Amino acid sequence: MIKVENLSYSFNDFPLLENLNFEVYTSEIIHLKGKNGSGKSTLLKILSGILNNFQGKVLSTAKNVFFLGHNLGLKESLSVKNNLLLDYRFNDNAQLLDEAYKLFELDSLIDTKLFNLSQGQRKKVSLVQLFLSEYDLFLLDEPFANLDKKGIELIESTIISHQNRGASIIFTSHETQNISSRELVL
Amino acid sequence: MRQLFNQLISFPYFFKIAQISFPYLFLLSISVILLGVLWGVFFSPVDVTQGEVYRIIYLHVPAASVAQSIYYTMVIASVTYLIWRIKMASVFMISMAPLGAIFTFLALFTGAVWGQSTWGTWWVWDARLTSTLILLILYLAIISLFSSFDRRASTDQAVSIVVLIGGINLPIIKLSVEWWNTLHQSASITLSGSSIDNEMLIPLLISILGFYLYVTAIGMRRMQVEILKREISHNWVKRIF
Amino acid sequence: MYLSRSSSFLGPIVFFLITITLYPLAFGSDEEQLAELASGIIWISILLANLLSHQFIFNEDYKDGSLDLVLASGKSLFVWASIKIFVNWYFSSLPLIFLSLVTSFMLYLPLDAALILALTLFLGTPILSMFGALAGALTLERGNIVGSSIVIPMCLPALILGILAIQSYKNEEVFFYIFLLAAFLFFSIPILIASCLGAIRLHFE
């Protein structure tokens, strides 16, 4: 799905990523590991096409890429419901949305403005997006951060269901996760 | 040709060339300026209408000419940077912008002194003065961008964009300022129109040449400093010092 | 899509009204003098209000990560930025144009001149909006005054042409200036939006 050749990226002459070579196949879950500042987030941003100024080659056959960053891309001044309705990445099928609300325990919060929510609850809103978007490639930066145990289980099952559909997932995390098929250490 | 160009845009090679040629170029420029200005001040005839004070022309015209030329070369550099990402182009822009600002200021200042003694006022809102003032503001705005970014590549690109937009806009600004001026002008003072005598023209041309040489020399020096700032961690810099 | 921002909708209006009010307070309420200055007063106030209201249009999207998602989606940044600028122009500049008609009576501008004023603003404010957006795009990381101080000199042709058109509203030249202003707008659209994209991109180097 993705082939990376001799990828290097530097920040003001300070090399962050040097000569990376790896390949990601379809239906793979890859756990991207590394110390703080080793360039995990940067790598995900390069793979998703957000950062362009790199050396080397990134070849991708993914038709569409789902990116989840540190900043979730949600609008503070909108309600949970409107945030989700505005998302172009999935069909806002009312029934599916209702199911997702229940699944992620957001059904009591759908009309709450986002700035009233905790970090964990916001994360759950973006997990609904993750849950509903049927994309080829998922690049998830710290998807497990700020979540309770139930949330972590939910996201794991979501990731696995996407894998079963044939999608590839790359995520970063500091803890060991047992859902991944491979680990990649920076 | 292509090889020569590639060498010139490589930092170590440029640095070496600049290091060797700077002292000669600098001395040459100073002597040409001195020749032009001294000739102009002591040996060229006195202007009939303006008297001795017109001699400030030997500083004013070269400064104004250099100030504008620097901007246009920066526009070329900005296009070069935006299309080919040649780092030397951004080094050039960042090194030249402060020089441009200084010479624009010098042009305005000498113009004001000249104006004070010939028209009795330091400043008129004449089209040319106004667009020179805008040029100064533009230079200062570009300089103020230098420290606004964490990433050097961002600074380079921001400066290129602003220089380019400014470059496209500058002729339009000049033109519109001229229209504005024709509609508003109350005191009809224009700088142009009077023809210039050969005996004045030759020292003036020499002085202009001197200014250009000086800017080239100082510009190269500033580019060297900028290159050192960027490449301080590279091996070729360590080998030199 | 971007409707949930009532405060930013009112902001430029308040700013515009207060700047307009400042001029008579500073120059006195002499009818003839104000009428003479009116076109300039309104244009300068609109210019400042417009630049201010466009300074931060990309900031929120940059900070909350929406811009990341736009870039990751592979959709056209050009279309996204154009829509963003247009919507912001529609909600913050268009009201100002109508308001400028009201204020032009308050500053004793003749009706014909006021209509020309509205026309020049209609052609001029999109230019200002795009310059404002460029200023905002340049200073995404720290919203500061550097951006607008860079673009104000670039806006001068629009300001000058606009005011010249109003001042020559009695003779034929008015069409000439309006035509030039329209031409300036026409050529600014691709150039300025492209440079907005470049300026947004530079934060993702």
mmCIF file of N, CA and C in Angstrom, chain A residues 55-164:
data_model
loop_
_atom_site.group_PDB
_atom_site.id
_atom_site.type_symbol
_atom_site.label_atom_id
_atom_site.label_comp_id
_atom_site.label_asym_id
_atom_site.label_seq_id
_atom_site.Cartn_x
_atom_site.Cartn_y
_atom_site.Cartn_z
ATOM 1 N N GLN A 55 13.081 14.600 1.469
ATOM 2 C CA GLN A 55 13.874 13.976 0.413
ATOM 3 C C GLN A 55 13.510 12.489 0.346
ATOM 4 N N GLY A 56 13.634 11.923 -0.809
ATOM 5 C CA GLY A 56 13.331 10.506 -0.971
ATOM 6 C C GLY A 56 11.974 10.322 -1.619
ATOM 7 N N LYS A 57 11.499 9.076 -1.576
ATOM 8 C CA LYS A 57 10.260 8.785 -2.290
ATOM 9 C C LYS A 57 9.219 8.183 -1.354
ATOM 10 N N VAL A 58 7.990 8.598 -1.511
ATOM 11 C CA VAL A 58 6.879 7.942 -0.842
ATOM 12 C C VAL A 58 5.889 7.541 -1.920
ATOM 13 N N LEU A 59 5.767 6.232 -2.146
ATOM 14 C CA LEU A 59 4.825 5.761 -3.157
ATOM 15 C C LEU A 59 3.630 5.169 -2.444
ATOM 16 N N SER A 60 2.450 5.616 -2.837
ATOM 17 C CA SER A 60 1.266 5.137 -2.147
ATOM 18 C C SER A 60 0.195 4.759 -3.154
ATOM 19 N N THR A 61 -0.475 3.644 -2.894
ATOM 20 C CA THR A 61 -1.579 3.267 -3.769
ATOM 21 C C THR A 61 -2.914 3.513 -3.082
ATOM 22 N N ALA A 62 -2.876 4.074 -1.873
ATOM 23 C CA ALA A 62 -4.102 4.319 -1.136
ATOM 24 C C ALA A 62 -4.929 5.374 -1.857
ATOM 25 N N LYS A 63 -6.214 5.081 -2.005
ATOM 26 C CA LYS A 63 -7.080 6.052 -2.684
ATOM 27 C C LYS A 63 -7.420 7.208 -1.757
ATOM 28 N N ASN A 64 -7.593 6.879 -0.493
ATOM 29 C CA ASN A 64 -7.879 7.952 0.446
ATOM 30 C C ASN A 64 -7.229 7.656 1.795
ATOM 31 N N VAL A 65 -6.863 8.710 2.473
ATOM 32 C CA VAL A 65 -6.079 8.579 3.694
ATOM 33 C C VAL A 65 -6.823 9.235 4.844
ATOM 34 N N PHE A 66 -6.972 8.497 5.920
ATOM 35 C CA PHE A 66 -7.584 9.076 7.118
ATOM 36 C C PHE A 66 -6.466 9.457 8.061
ATOM 37 N N PHE A 67 -6.414 10.728 8.437
ATOM 38 C CA PHE A 67 -5.348 11.184 9.321
ATOM 39 C C PHE A 67 -5.954 11.644 10.645
ATOM 40 N N LEU A 68 -5.373 11.146 11.736
ATOM 41 C CA LEU A 68 -5.784 11.633 13.050
ATOM 42 C C LEU A 68 -4.537 12.161 13.745
ATOM 43 N N GLY A 69 -4.493 13.457 13.968
ATOM 44 C CA GLY A 69 -3.299 14.062 14.552
ATOM 45 C C GLY A 69 -3.488 14.392 16.010
ATOM 46 N N HIS A 70 -2.498 15.087 16.574
ATOM 47 C CA HIS A 70 -2.623 15.546 17.960
ATOM 48 C C HIS A 70 -3.798 16.500 18.085
ATOM 49 N N ASN A 71 -3.888 17.410 17.114
ATOM 50 C CA ASN A 71 -5.065 18.273 17.053
ATOM 51 C C ASN A 71 -6.110 17.546 16.227
ATOM 52 N N LEU A 72 -7.291 17.438 16.796
ATOM 53 C CA LEU A 72 -8.247 16.493 16.220
ATOM 54 C C LEU A 72 -8.984 17.034 15.008
ATOM 55 N N GLY A 73 -8.888 18.343 14.773
ATOM 56 C CA GLY A 73 -9.590 18.900 13.629
ATOM 57 C C GLY A 73 -11.068 19.088 13.884
ATOM 58 N N LEU A 74 -11.430 19.214 15.157
ATOM 59 C CA LEU A 74 -12.834 19.451 15.492
ATOM 60 C C LEU A 74 -13.039 20.924 15.800
ATOM 61 N N LYS A 75 -14.256 21.396 15.580
ATOM 62 C CA LYS A 75 -14.548 22.809 15.787
ATOM 63 C C LYS A 75 -15.098 23.023 17.195
ATOM 64 N N GLU A 76 -14.416 23.843 17.963
ATOM 65 C CA GLU A 76 -14.774 24.105 19.354
ATOM 66 C C GLU A 76 -16.182 24.659 19.505
ATOM 67 N N SER A 77 -16.582 25.507 18.574
ATOM 68 C CA SER A 77 -17.839 26.239 18.762
ATOM 69 C C SER A 77 -19.044 25.452 18.258
ATOM 70 N N LEU A 78 -18.821 24.262 17.713
ATOM 71 C CA LEU A 78 -19.944 23.478 17.214
ATOM 72 C C LEU A 78 -20.267 22.340 18.182
ATOM 73 N N SER A 79 -21.510 21.866 18.085
ATOM 74 C CA SER A 79 -21.899 20.734 18.915
ATOM 75 C C SER A 79 -21.304 19.448 18.348
ATOM 76 N N VAL A 80 -21.354 18.399 19.163
ATOM 77 C CA VAL A 80 -20.832 17.112 18.739
ATOM 78 C C VAL A 80 -21.489 16.682 17.434
ATOM 79 N N LYS A 81 -22.821 16.835 17.405
ATOM 80 C CA LYS A 81 -23.583 16.409 16.246
ATOM 81 C C LYS A 81 -23.162 17.170 14.990
ATOM 82 N N ASN A 82 -23.070 18.499 15.124
ATOM 83 C CA ASN A 82 -22.699 19.295 13.950
ATOM 84 C C ASN A 82 -21.279 19.013 13.499
ATOM 85 N N ASN A 83 -20.409 18.776 14.466
ATOM 86 C CA ASN A 83 -19.052 18.415 14.101
ATOM 87 C C ASN A 83 -19.035 17.191 13.218
ATOM 88 N N LEU A 84 -19.875 16.224 13.588
ATOM 89 C CA LEU A 84 -19.896 14.980 12.813
ATOM 90 C C LEU A 84 -20.617 15.157 11.487
ATOM 91 N N LEU A 85 -21.675 15.973 11.508
ATOM 92 C CA LEU A 85 -22.404 16.189 10.259
ATOM 93 C C LEU A 85 -21.547 16.928 9.239
ATOM 94 N N LEU A 86 -20.622 17.763 9.729
ATOM 95 C CA LEU A 86 -19.771 18.532 8.824
ATOM 96 C C LEU A 86 -18.681 17.692 8.205
ATOM 97 N N ASP A 87 -18.416 16.529 8.807
ATOM 98 C CA ASP A 87 -17.304 15.725 8.315
ATOM 99 C C ASP A 87 -17.658 15.108 6.973
ATOM 100 N N TYR A 88 -16.852 15.405 5.973
ATOM 101 C CA TYR A 88 -17.146 14.911 4.631
ATOM 102 C C TYR A 88 -16.645 13.486 4.435
ATOM 103 N N ARG A 89 -15.995 12.911 5.429
ATOM 104 C CA ARG A 89 -15.297 11.657 5.172
ATOM 105 C C ARG A 89 -16.209 10.435 5.204
ATOM 106 N N PHE A 90 -17.434 10.598 5.717
ATOM 107 C CA PHE A 90 -18.347 9.459 5.692
ATOM 108 C C PHE A 90 -19.749 9.959 5.361
ATOM 109 N N ASN A 91 -20.583 9.055 4.891
ATOM 110 C CA ASN A 91 -21.982 9.412 4.654
ATOM 111 C C ASN A 91 -22.661 9.560 6.002
ATOM 112 N N ASP A 92 -23.313 10.678 6.205
ATOM 113 C CA ASP A 92 -23.936 10.837 7.521
ATOM 114 C C ASP A 92 -25.280 10.130 7.558
ATOM 115 N N ASN A 93 -25.201 8.834 7.456
ATOM 116 C CA ASN A 93 -26.361 7.958 7.602
ATOM 117 C C ASN A 93 -26.846 8.037 9.053
ATOM 118 N N ALA A 94 -28.086 8.496 9.236
ATOM 119 C CA ALA A 94 -28.573 8.792 10.586
ATOM 120 C C ALA A 94 -28.521 7.567 11.491
ATOM 121 N N GLN A 95 -28.872 6.422 10.902
ATOM 122 C CA GLN A 95 -28.920 5.217 11.713
ATOM 123 C C GLN A 95 -27.522 4.829 12.201
ATOM 124 N N LEU A 96 -26.581 4.862 11.273
ATOM 125 C CA LEU A 96 -25.207 4.528 11.637
ATOM 126 C C LEU A 96 -24.673 5.481 12.694
ATOM 127 N N LEU A 97 -24.997 6.779 12.513
ATOM 128 C CA LEU A 97 -24.533 7.775 13.471
ATOM 129 C C LEU A 97 -25.076 7.466 14.862
ATOM 130 N N ASP A 98 -26.395 7.154 14.924
ATOM 131 C CA ASP A 98 -27.011 6.838 16.212
ATOM 132 C C ASP A 98 -26.308 5.663 16.882
ATOM 133 N N GLU A 99 -26.032 4.647 16.067
ATOM 134 C CA GLU A 99 -25.319 3.483 16.601
ATOM 135 C C GLU A 99 -23.970 3.899 17.173
ATOM 136 N N ALA A 100 -23.278 4.733 16.398
ATOM 137 C CA ALA A 100 -21.942 5.143 16.822
ATOM 138 C C ALA A 100 -21.998 5.946 18.116
ATOM 139 N N TYR A 101 -23.017 6.838 18.212
ATOM 140 C CA TYR A 101 -23.160 7.604 19.458
ATOM 141 C C TYR A 101 -23.268 6.661 20.650
ATOM 142 N N LYS A 102 -24.100 5.650 20.483
ATOM 143 C CA LYS A 102 -24.319 4.724 21.595
ATOM 144 C C LYS A 102 -23.037 3.977 21.921
ATOM 145 N N LEU A 103 -22.403 3.517 20.849
ATOM 146 C CA LEU A 103 -21.201 2.714 21.021
ATOM 147 C C LEU A 103 -20.132 3.498 21.781
ATOM 148 N N PHE A 104 -19.988 4.747 21.453
ATOM 149 C CA PHE A 104 -18.923 5.543 22.084
ATOM 150 C C PHE A 104 -19.439 6.362 23.262
ATOM 151 N N GLU A 105 -20.622 6.071 23.726
ATOM 152 C CA GLU A 105 -21.213 6.710 24.907
ATOM 153 C C GLU A 105 -21.301 8.225 24.759
ATOM 154 N N LEU A 106 -21.681 8.660 23.563
ATOM 155 C CA LEU A 106 -21.818 10.095 23.340
ATOM 156 C C LEU A 106 -23.276 10.507 23.227
ATOM 157 N N ASP A 107 -24.210 9.519 23.370
ATOM 158 C CA ASP A 107 -25.603 9.839 23.055
ATOM 159 C C ASP A 107 -26.195 10.920 23.944
ATOM 160 N N SER A 108 -25.633 11.108 25.140
ATOM 161 C CA SER A 108 -26.186 12.175 25.990
ATOM 162 C C SER A 108 -25.534 13.519 25.676
ATOM 163 N N LEU A 109 -24.532 13.517 24.822
ATOM 164 C CA LEU A 109 -23.756 14.738 24.605
ATOM 165 C C LEU A 109 -23.930 15.336 23.217
ATOM 166 N N ILE A 110 -24.828 14.754 22.382
ATOM 167 C CA ILE A 110 -24.805 15.137 20.966
ATOM 168 C C ILE A 110 -25.049 16.619 20.729
ATOM 169 N N ASP A 111 -25.769 17.296 21.637
ATOM 170 C CA ASP A 111 -26.016 18.701 21.398
ATOM 171 C C ASP A 111 -25.103 19.616 22.207
ATOM 172 N N THR A 112 -24.146 19.020 22.906
ATOM 173 C CA THR A 112 -23.213 19.821 23.693
ATOM 174 C C THR A 112 -22.147 20.419 22.778
ATOM 175 N N LYS A 113 -21.841 21.679 23.034
ATOM 176 C CA LYS A 113 -20.754 22.302 22.284
ATOM 177 C C LYS A 113 -19.439 21.671 22.688
ATOM 178 N N LEU A 114 -18.519 21.634 21.769
ATOM 179 C CA LEU A 114 -17.298 20.873 21.987
ATOM 180 C C LEU A 114 -16.444 21.435 23.119
ATOM 181 N N PHE A 115 -16.495 22.773 23.317
ATOM 182 C CA PHE A 115 -15.601 23.324 24.343
ATOM 183 C C PHE A 115 -16.016 22.940 25.756
ATOM 184 N N ASN A 116 -17.211 22.331 25.883
ATOM 185 C CA ASN A 116 -17.612 21.849 27.210
ATOM 186 C C ASN A 116 -17.131 20.429 27.481
ATOM 187 N N LEU A 117 -16.510 19.805 26.500
ATOM 188 C CA LEU A 117 -16.133 18.406 26.655
ATOM 189 C C LEU A 117 -14.702 18.258 27.167
ATOM 190 N N SER A 118 -14.443 17.108 27.789
ATOM 191 C CA SER A 118 -13.080 16.827 28.238
ATOM 192 C C SER A 118 -12.266 16.301 27.060
ATOM 193 N N GLN A 119 -10.955 16.232 27.263
ATOM 194 C CA GLN A 119 -10.085 15.729 26.200
ATOM 195 C C GLN A 119 -10.505 14.332 25.749
ATOM 196 N N GLY A 120 -10.824 13.492 26.743
ATOM 197 C CA GLY A 120 -11.202 12.122 26.415
ATOM 198 C C GLY A 120 -12.470 12.068 25.590
ATOM 199 N N GLN A 121 -13.438 12.939 25.962
ATOM 200 C CA GLN A 121 -14.703 12.947 25.212
ATOM 201 C C GLN A 121 -14.494 13.446 23.786
ATOM 202 N N ARG A 122 -13.636 14.460 23.651
ATOM 203 C CA ARG A 122 -13.338 14.942 22.290
ATOM 204 C C ARG A 122 -12.722 13.842 21.454
ATOM 205 N N LYS A 123 -11.824 13.126 22.100
ATOM 206 C CA LYS A 123 -11.178 12.020 21.400
ATOM 207 C C LYS A 123 -12.233 11.041 20.893
ATOM 208 N N LYS A 124 -13.243 10.838 21.725
ATOM 209 C CA LYS A 124 -14.280 9.893 21.316
ATOM 210 C C LYS A 124 -15.032 10.393 20.096
ATOM 211 N N VAL A 125 -15.223 11.723 20.027
ATOM 212 C CA VAL A 125 -15.892 12.262 18.842
ATOM 213 C C VAL A 125 -15.079 11.935 17.602
ATOM 214 N N SER A 126 -13.753 12.097 17.718
ATOM 215 C CA SER A 126 -12.955 11.801 16.523
ATOM 216 C C SER A 126 -12.890 10.294 16.277
ATOM 217 N N LEU A 127 -13.135 9.500 17.334
ATOM 218 C CA LEU A 127 -13.194 8.050 17.113
ATOM 219 C C LEU A 127 -14.442 7.664 16.336
ATOM 220 N N VAL A 128 -15.518 8.427 16.542
ATOM 221 C CA VAL A 128 -16.713 8.175 15.733
ATOM 222 C C VAL A 128 -16.375 8.383 14.267
ATOM 223 N N GLN A 129 -15.632 9.461 14.000
ATOM 224 C CA GLN A 129 -15.213 9.704 12.608
ATOM 225 C C GLN A 129 -14.394 8.535 12.094
ATOM 226 N N LEU A 130 -13.484 8.069 12.939
ATOM 227 C CA LEU A 130 -12.640 6.937 12.562
ATOM 228 C C LEU A 130 -13.494 5.706 12.288
ATOM 229 N N PHE A 131 -14.494 5.518 13.158
ATOM 230 C CA PHE A 131 -15.360 4.353 13.072
ATOM 231 C C PHE A 131 -16.162 4.341 11.771
ATOM 232 N N LEU A 132 -16.621 5.529 11.370
ATOM 233 C CA LEU A 132 -17.535 5.580 10.231
ATOM 234 C C LEU A 132 -16.847 5.724 8.884
ATOM 235 N N SER A 133 -15.604 6.177 8.878
ATOM 236 C CA SER A 133 -14.931 6.441 7.604
ATOM 237 C C SER A 133 -14.361 5.161 7.037
ATOM 238 N N GLU A 134 -14.846 4.765 5.879
ATOM 239 C CA GLU A 134 -14.344 3.531 5.290
ATOM 240 C C GLU A 134 -13.230 3.864 4.317
ATOM 241 N N TYR A 135 -12.049 4.090 4.870
ATOM 242 C CA TYR A 135 -10.916 4.529 4.055
ATOM 243 C C TYR A 135 -9.946 3.373 3.822
ATOM 244 N N ASP A 136 -8.981 3.627 2.943
ATOM 245 C CA ASP A 136 -7.974 2.601 2.620
ATOM 246 C C ASP A 136 -6.845 2.569 3.638
ATOM 247 N N LEU A 137 -6.466 3.777 4.056
ATOM 248 C CA LEU A 137 -5.269 3.881 4.871
ATOM 249 C C LEU A 137 -5.561 4.800 6.050
ATOM 250 N N PHE A 138 -5.210 4.315 7.227
ATOM 251 C CA PHE A 138 -5.446 5.120 8.426
ATOM 252 C C PHE A 138 -4.109 5.456 9.071
ATOM 253 N N LEU A 139 -3.852 6.720 9.269
ATOM 254 C CA LEU A 139 -2.632 7.142 9.943
ATOM 255 C C LEU A 139 -3.053 7.788 11.253
ATOM 256 N N LEU A 140 -2.792 7.132 12.344
ATOM 257 C CA LEU A 140 -3.328 7.583 13.627
ATOM 258 C C LEU A 140 -2.187 7.939 14.567
ATOM 259 N N ASP A 141 -2.163 9.198 14.973
ATOM 260 C CA ASP A 141 -1.118 9.669 15.862
ATOM 261 C C ASP A 141 -1.641 9.613 17.297
ATOM 262 N N GLU A 142 -1.086 8.736 18.100
ATOM 263 C CA GLU A 142 -1.490 8.564 19.495
ATOM 264 C C GLU A 142 -3.000 8.366 19.646
ATOM 265 N N PRO A 143 -3.573 7.389 18.988
ATOM 266 C CA PRO A 143 -5.036 7.240 19.098
ATOM 267 C C PRO A 143 -5.481 6.827 20.495
ATOM 268 N N PHE A 144 -4.570 6.233 21.276
ATOM 269 C CA PHE A 144 -4.993 5.728 22.587
ATOM 270 C C PHE A 144 -4.852 6.750 23.702
ATOM 271 N N ALA A 145 -4.220 7.878 23.414
ATOM 272 C CA ALA A 145 -3.994 8.871 24.458
ATOM 273 C C ALA A 145 -5.322 9.429 24.953
ATOM 274 N N ASN A 146 -5.388 9.769 26.228
ATOM 275 C CA ASN A 146 -6.553 10.403 26.854
ATOM 276 C C ASN A 146 -7.796 9.514 26.919
ATOM 277 N N LEU A 147 -7.645 8.224 26.645
ATOM 278 C CA LEU A 147 -8.834 7.384 26.647
ATOM 279 C C LEU A 147 -8.857 6.443 27.853
ATOM 280 N N ASP A 148 -10.065 6.122 28.311
ATOM 281 C CA ASP A 148 -10.178 5.126 29.377
ATOM 282 C C ASP A 148 -10.088 3.723 28.776
ATOM 283 N N LYS A 149 -10.164 2.738 29.688
ATOM 284 C CA LYS A 149 -9.918 1.361 29.242
ATOM 285 C C LYS A 149 -10.930 0.923 28.182
ATOM 286 N N LYS A 150 -12.188 1.316 28.429
ATOM 287 C CA LYS A 150 -13.245 0.945 27.492
ATOM 288 C C LYS A 150 -13.006 1.582 26.124
ATOM 289 N N GLY A 151 -12.595 2.834 26.177
ATOM 290 C CA GLY A 151 -12.308 3.549 24.934
ATOM 291 C C GLY A 151 -11.213 2.856 24.143
ATOM 292 N N ILE A 152 -10.190 2.415 24.876
ATOM 293 C CA ILE A 152 -9.073 1.748 24.197
ATOM 294 C C ILE A 152 -9.549 0.468 23.533
ATOM 295 N N GLU A 153 -10.397 -0.268 24.270
ATOM 296 C CA GLU A 153 -10.916 -1.508 23.668
ATOM 297 C C GLU A 153 -11.734 -1.212 22.414
ATOM 298 N N LEU A 154 -12.540 -0.145 22.505
ATOM 299 C CA LEU A 154 -13.369 0.223 21.359
ATOM 300 C C LEU A 154 -12.531 0.545 20.136
ATOM 301 N N ILE A 155 -11.478 1.318 20.375
ATOM 302 C CA ILE A 155 -10.666 1.732 19.230
ATOM 303 C C ILE A 155 -9.934 0.536 18.653
ATOM 304 N N GLU A 156 -9.533 -0.377 19.543
ATOM 305 C CA GLU A 156 -8.860 -1.570 19.030
ATOM 306 C C GLU A 156 -9.784 -2.376 18.118
ATOM 307 N N SER A 157 -11.033 -2.517 18.571
ATOM 308 C CA SER A 157 -11.950 -3.296 17.727
ATOM 309 C C SER A 157 -12.253 -2.542 16.432
ATOM 310 N N THR A 158 -12.314 -1.206 16.520
ATOM 311 C CA THR A 158 -12.534 -0.420 15.295
ATOM 312 C C THR A 158 -11.396 -0.636 14.306
ATOM 313 N N ILE A 159 -10.173 -0.571 14.831
ATOM 314 C CA ILE A 159 -9.007 -0.744 13.957
ATOM 315 C C ILE A 159 -9.041 -2.121 13.305
ATOM 316 N N ILE A 160 -9.366 -3.128 14.125
ATOM 317 C CA ILE A 160 -9.377 -4.485 13.576
ATOM 318 C C ILE A 160 -10.467 -4.652 12.517
ATOM 319 N N SER A 161 -11.629 -4.019 12.752
ATOM 320 C CA SER A 161 -12.680 -4.145 11.747
ATOM 321 C C SER A 161 -12.263 -3.455 10.442
ATOM 322 N N HIS A 162 -11.534 -2.361 10.546
ATOM 323 C CA HIS A 162 -11.033 -1.724 9.322
ATOM 324 C C HIS A 162 -10.035 -2.624 8.620
ATOM 325 N N GLN A 163 -9.220 -3.310 9.437
ATOM 326 C CA GLN A 163 -8.238 -4.231 8.852
ATOM 327 C C GLN A 163 -8.951 -5.347 8.088
ATOM 328 N N ASN A 164 -10.010 -5.847 8.698
ATOM 329 C CA ASN A 164 -10.747 -6.931 8.057
ATOM 330 C C ASN A 164 -11.367 -6.509 6.737
#
